Amino acid sequence: MAFSCLSPLPLSLFLLLLLHQPFFSTANLHKTSLLRAEFLSHSTPIKDTPPTRFFEVTKPIELPKSKPCSYLVLQHDFGYTYGKPPVLANYTPPSHCPSEKFSKIVFEWNATCKGRQFDRIFGVWLGGVELLRSCTAEPRATGIVWSVEKDITRYYSLLMKNQTLAVYLGNLVDNTYTGVYHVNITIRFYPAEKKFNSYGSNSDSSVSEYHSPADLILPFSRDLPLNDGLWFEVENSTDIALKKFNIPRNAYRAVLEVYVSFHENDEFWYSNPPNEYIEANNLTGTPGNGPFREVVVSLDGEVVGAIWPFTVIYTGGINPLLWRPITGIGSFNLPSYNIEITPFLGKILDGEVHEFGFSVSNALNVWYIDANLHLWLDSKSTKVTGELLKHNSLPLVFSMESDFKGLNGTFFTSVSRSISSSGWVKSSHGTFTTNWIQNLSYSNSMVMGNNGNLQLVNQTTHFNDSVHAKMPSSSVYSSESHKKFTLYLYSNYLDQGNGTSFSLANITLGFNEKKSEAVGSDLSKSSLENVQNGQGYIAVKNHLVFRGLGSTQQVYKYDGNNFCYFRNVSSSNYTILYDKVGNTCKGRTKSHLNFGLSSRQPFRARRPFLAPSFLDNSKGT
Ligand SMILES: *[C@@H]1O[C@H](CO)[C@@H](O)[C@H](O)[C@H]1NC(C)=O
Ligand SMILES: *[C@@H]1O[C@H](CO)[C@@H](O)[C@H](O)[C@H]1NC(C)=O
Ligand SMILES: *[C@@H]1O[C@H](CO)[C@@H](O)[C@H](O)[C@H]1NC(C)=O
Ligand SMILES: *[C@@H]1O[C@H](CO)[C@@H](O)[C@H](O)[C@H]1NC(C)=O
Ligand SMILES: *[C@@H]1O[C@H](CO)[C@@H](O)[C@H](O)[C@H]1NC(C)=O
Ligand SMILES: *[C@@H]1O[C@H](CO)[C@@H](O)[C@H](O)[C@H]1NC(C)=O
Ligand SMILES: *[C@@H]1O[C@H](CO)[C@@H](O)[C@H](O)[C@H]1NC(C)=O
Ligand SMILES: *[C@@H]1O[C@H](CO)[C@@H](O)[C@H](O)[C@H]1NC(C)=O
Ligand SMILES: *[C@@H]1O[C@H](CO)[C@@H](O)[C@H](O)[C@H]1NC(C)=O
Ligand SMILES: *[C@@H]1O[C@H](CO)[C@@H](O)[C@H](O)[C@H]1NC(C)=O
Ligand SMILES: *[C@@H]1O[C@H](CO)[C@@H](O)[C@H](O)[C@H]1NC(C)=O
Ligand SMILES: *[C@@H]1O[C@H](CO)[C@@H](O)[C@H](O)[C@H]1NC(C)=O
């Protein structure tokens, strides 16, 4: 079976569906996604055309001035790797570095591919701890190249020990799908500068610990050996991934980092219509359960946190031409989400076995989920005590209005939820009380028109959370994050009635976050606005794509305390039309701000089509 980010359908099934479900089935832009990997025959590639560089717009990693020690950890060609064990490598901490302390550690993925291939989901694990969840770029006949860099300083303690590195990228190569992914993984270690402790914090003892990476990271993933990824697969709304654990009794802080990605019937969950609509119209093969999904994290059966995920669109999603070469927000480096576990330490510091569970409300097959528990240990004590003081996890407040006639209709879904907890922990640092709050709200309006061939989705998710840790007389640590995820999707399928059809899709994706963090009296604030607009179409004749176009505009604006980054970039038909980059915090001019998005209609689009590869490849035989 072939697993792509997009539509990890078994290849055989995929071809079968192709034969049996022609493009023009109504009410279901989803169906068109099944055609994904066929077609798109353009002119044959011109010899000597350089490979196209794909990229995700993101701010550069802030690096220290020290010269890094680099280490090639893995070099591998991912050919027919589907259903095979992950590729393994022995990882050892760098031994050739002048310093043994590092202030920054950066993971670098460099890859090339040529030919025709799906977008593939992949994961990278070190000692079972996931470091990166990502999607490959889709190759062209003339070749592509891309890099992903990620700051992995957070996994410091793990990186200082010998480990097994595992990479699972389930690719499938045959006469049609020819693309082999050639990959190098390098890790760069930046030595700590003198007179600076390794994490660049101040030296006020108890407080500075909050700047430091965890002392121990426990994996919540599946154990090797395996013939696929180390993630758990959650297949439906009652399915739950469970893993038992116990923690050292001297842990005084705990944060669970959760990785999620959604595939197959839930790849485009935010556009799934309600079941009553599907049933009333006798639709088969249309993924349903409505457009709301929530990843629920439980500890010993009690809900301790929720994740309302960002709508990552993989590189073959909706219209693959939209993501060439500017890829979708988060597609090369999927966001992970933090759940504060510190208030619950009192319940799990007893040396006994406990259990985390991961489930997804309304899930359809399939969600890939795993997590890492970051633990801070008290080096001056073998036993920390604690107590959970308060824990509120109210059920979802859910409402759905639905009004449809035949395949036309409107649906409005609105959901909110709040989870909070509070607990104290007594360690050699003192007694801290930690409060953790999640306030979440979601709205989705969906319109089906043109007898189900047209779909509009407008979705907004607010994902706010805060952590406040204090001693009786002072604040130790506080962080507040307000995330706002937006999605607008317009898609329309126009059948010309002569074997020719057009699939149109316009899309807007927004990832915004305002963050503040205070460690003792050291306050930092940042804001990110990252908005992507895309417009495109694909024209199909006799099941072959004969024309297609994708245009994308993105504005990325990050303001940190002493670091800012701005980029305004646009592409159409593989060509970059403009690309403005700035990194000064003050000097942003009006013309910058007026550029692009604010002056254009901020939306439009929807649903999957076809053919990842193929858009510009010569036809396979
Ligand atoms: C990875 O690719 C980037 C971008 O081309 C390049 O700057 C970097 O040197 C490459 N890294 C390695 C280790 O080759
Ligand atoms: C991987 O590294 C090797 C050796 O340095 C180099 O020849 C090759 O081009 C690199 N491949 C990629 C995809 O960066
Ligand atoms: C880590 O691996 C290296 C290389 O295999 C080996 O020389 C070293 O003894 C190992 N260290 C530990 C602590 O096992
Ligand atoms: C949900 O998925 C699990 C795991 O595959 C399976 O055992 C169970 O029967 C499924 N439940 C339903 C209602 O389909
Ligand atoms: C759905 O199927 C039922 C039973 O076959 C039939 O009575 C009904 O008319 C069908 N509805 C539509 C919209 O096709
Ligand atoms: C989240 O915070 C934003 C302000 O940053 C606010 O507008 C929104 O109402 C909050 N949402 C929830 C659910 O608390
Ligand atoms: C659905 O809407 C289209 C126009 O968008 C209209 O032509 C068609 O008759 C409508 N179908 C039903 C069942 O109302
Ligand atoms: C999407 O919905 C929000 C309210 O949730 C609204 O403010 C916005 O105008 C809508 N966008 C479009 C294009 O309809
Ligand atoms: C969550 O909502 C409560 C009640 O409206 C509010 O007091 C609290 O500040 C909010 N916290 C966050 C992180 O949004
Ligand atoms: C199919 O029909 C449409 C109009 O109905 C026309 O514009 C188009 O040229 C035709 N395409 C082909 C390939 O015949
Ligand atoms: C895209 O560019 C290619 C040449 O690079 C050209 O042949 C093709 O017509 C263009 N497509 C569109 C829809 O403009
Ligand atoms: C989609 O985008 C195209 C190109 O910008 C535009 O002409 C068209 O009006 C848009 N469609 C919708 C429904 O927004």
GROMACS .gro file of N, CA, C and O and ligand atoms in nm, residues 90-93 162, ligand 3:
model
   34
   90ASN      N    1   2.268   0.462   1.379
   90ASN     CA    2   2.319   0.481   1.514
   90ASN      C    3   2.355   0.627   1.531
   90ASN      O    4   2.431   0.684   1.454
   91TYR      N    5   2.297   0.685   1.632
   91TYR     CA    6   2.328   0.825   1.660
   91TYR      C    7   2.422   0.830   1.779
   91TYR      O    8   2.397   0.764   1.881
   92THR      N    9   2.529   0.905   1.765
   92THR     CA   10   2.615   0.931   1.881
   92THR      C   11   2.633   1.083   1.893
   92THR      O   12   2.635   1.152   1.791
   93PRO      N   13   2.642   1.133   2.014
   93PRO     CA   14   2.664   1.278   2.029
   93PRO      C   15   2.797   1.314   1.963
   93PRO      O   16   2.884   1.229   1.950
  162ASN      N   17   2.391   0.827   2.322
  162ASN     CA   18   2.378   0.738   2.207
  162ASN      C   19   2.231   0.699   2.191
  162ASN      O   20   2.163   0.671   2.290
  624LIG     C1   21   2.826   0.546   2.214
  624LIG     O1   22   2.857   0.493   2.088
  624LIG     C2   23   2.997   0.504   2.057
  624LIG     C3   24   3.015   0.462   1.912
  624LIG     O2   25   2.948   0.342   1.886
  624LIG     C4   26   3.077   0.417   2.154
  624LIG     O3   27   3.213   0.431   2.126
  624LIG     C5   28   3.048   0.467   2.294
  624LIG     O4   29   3.111   0.383   2.389
  624LIG     C6   30   2.900   0.469   2.322
  624LIG     N1   31   2.878   0.535   2.449
  624LIG     C7   32   2.803   0.480   2.542
  624LIG     C8   33   2.786   0.561   2.667
  624LIG     O5   34   2.746   0.374   2.528
   0.00000   0.00000   0.00000
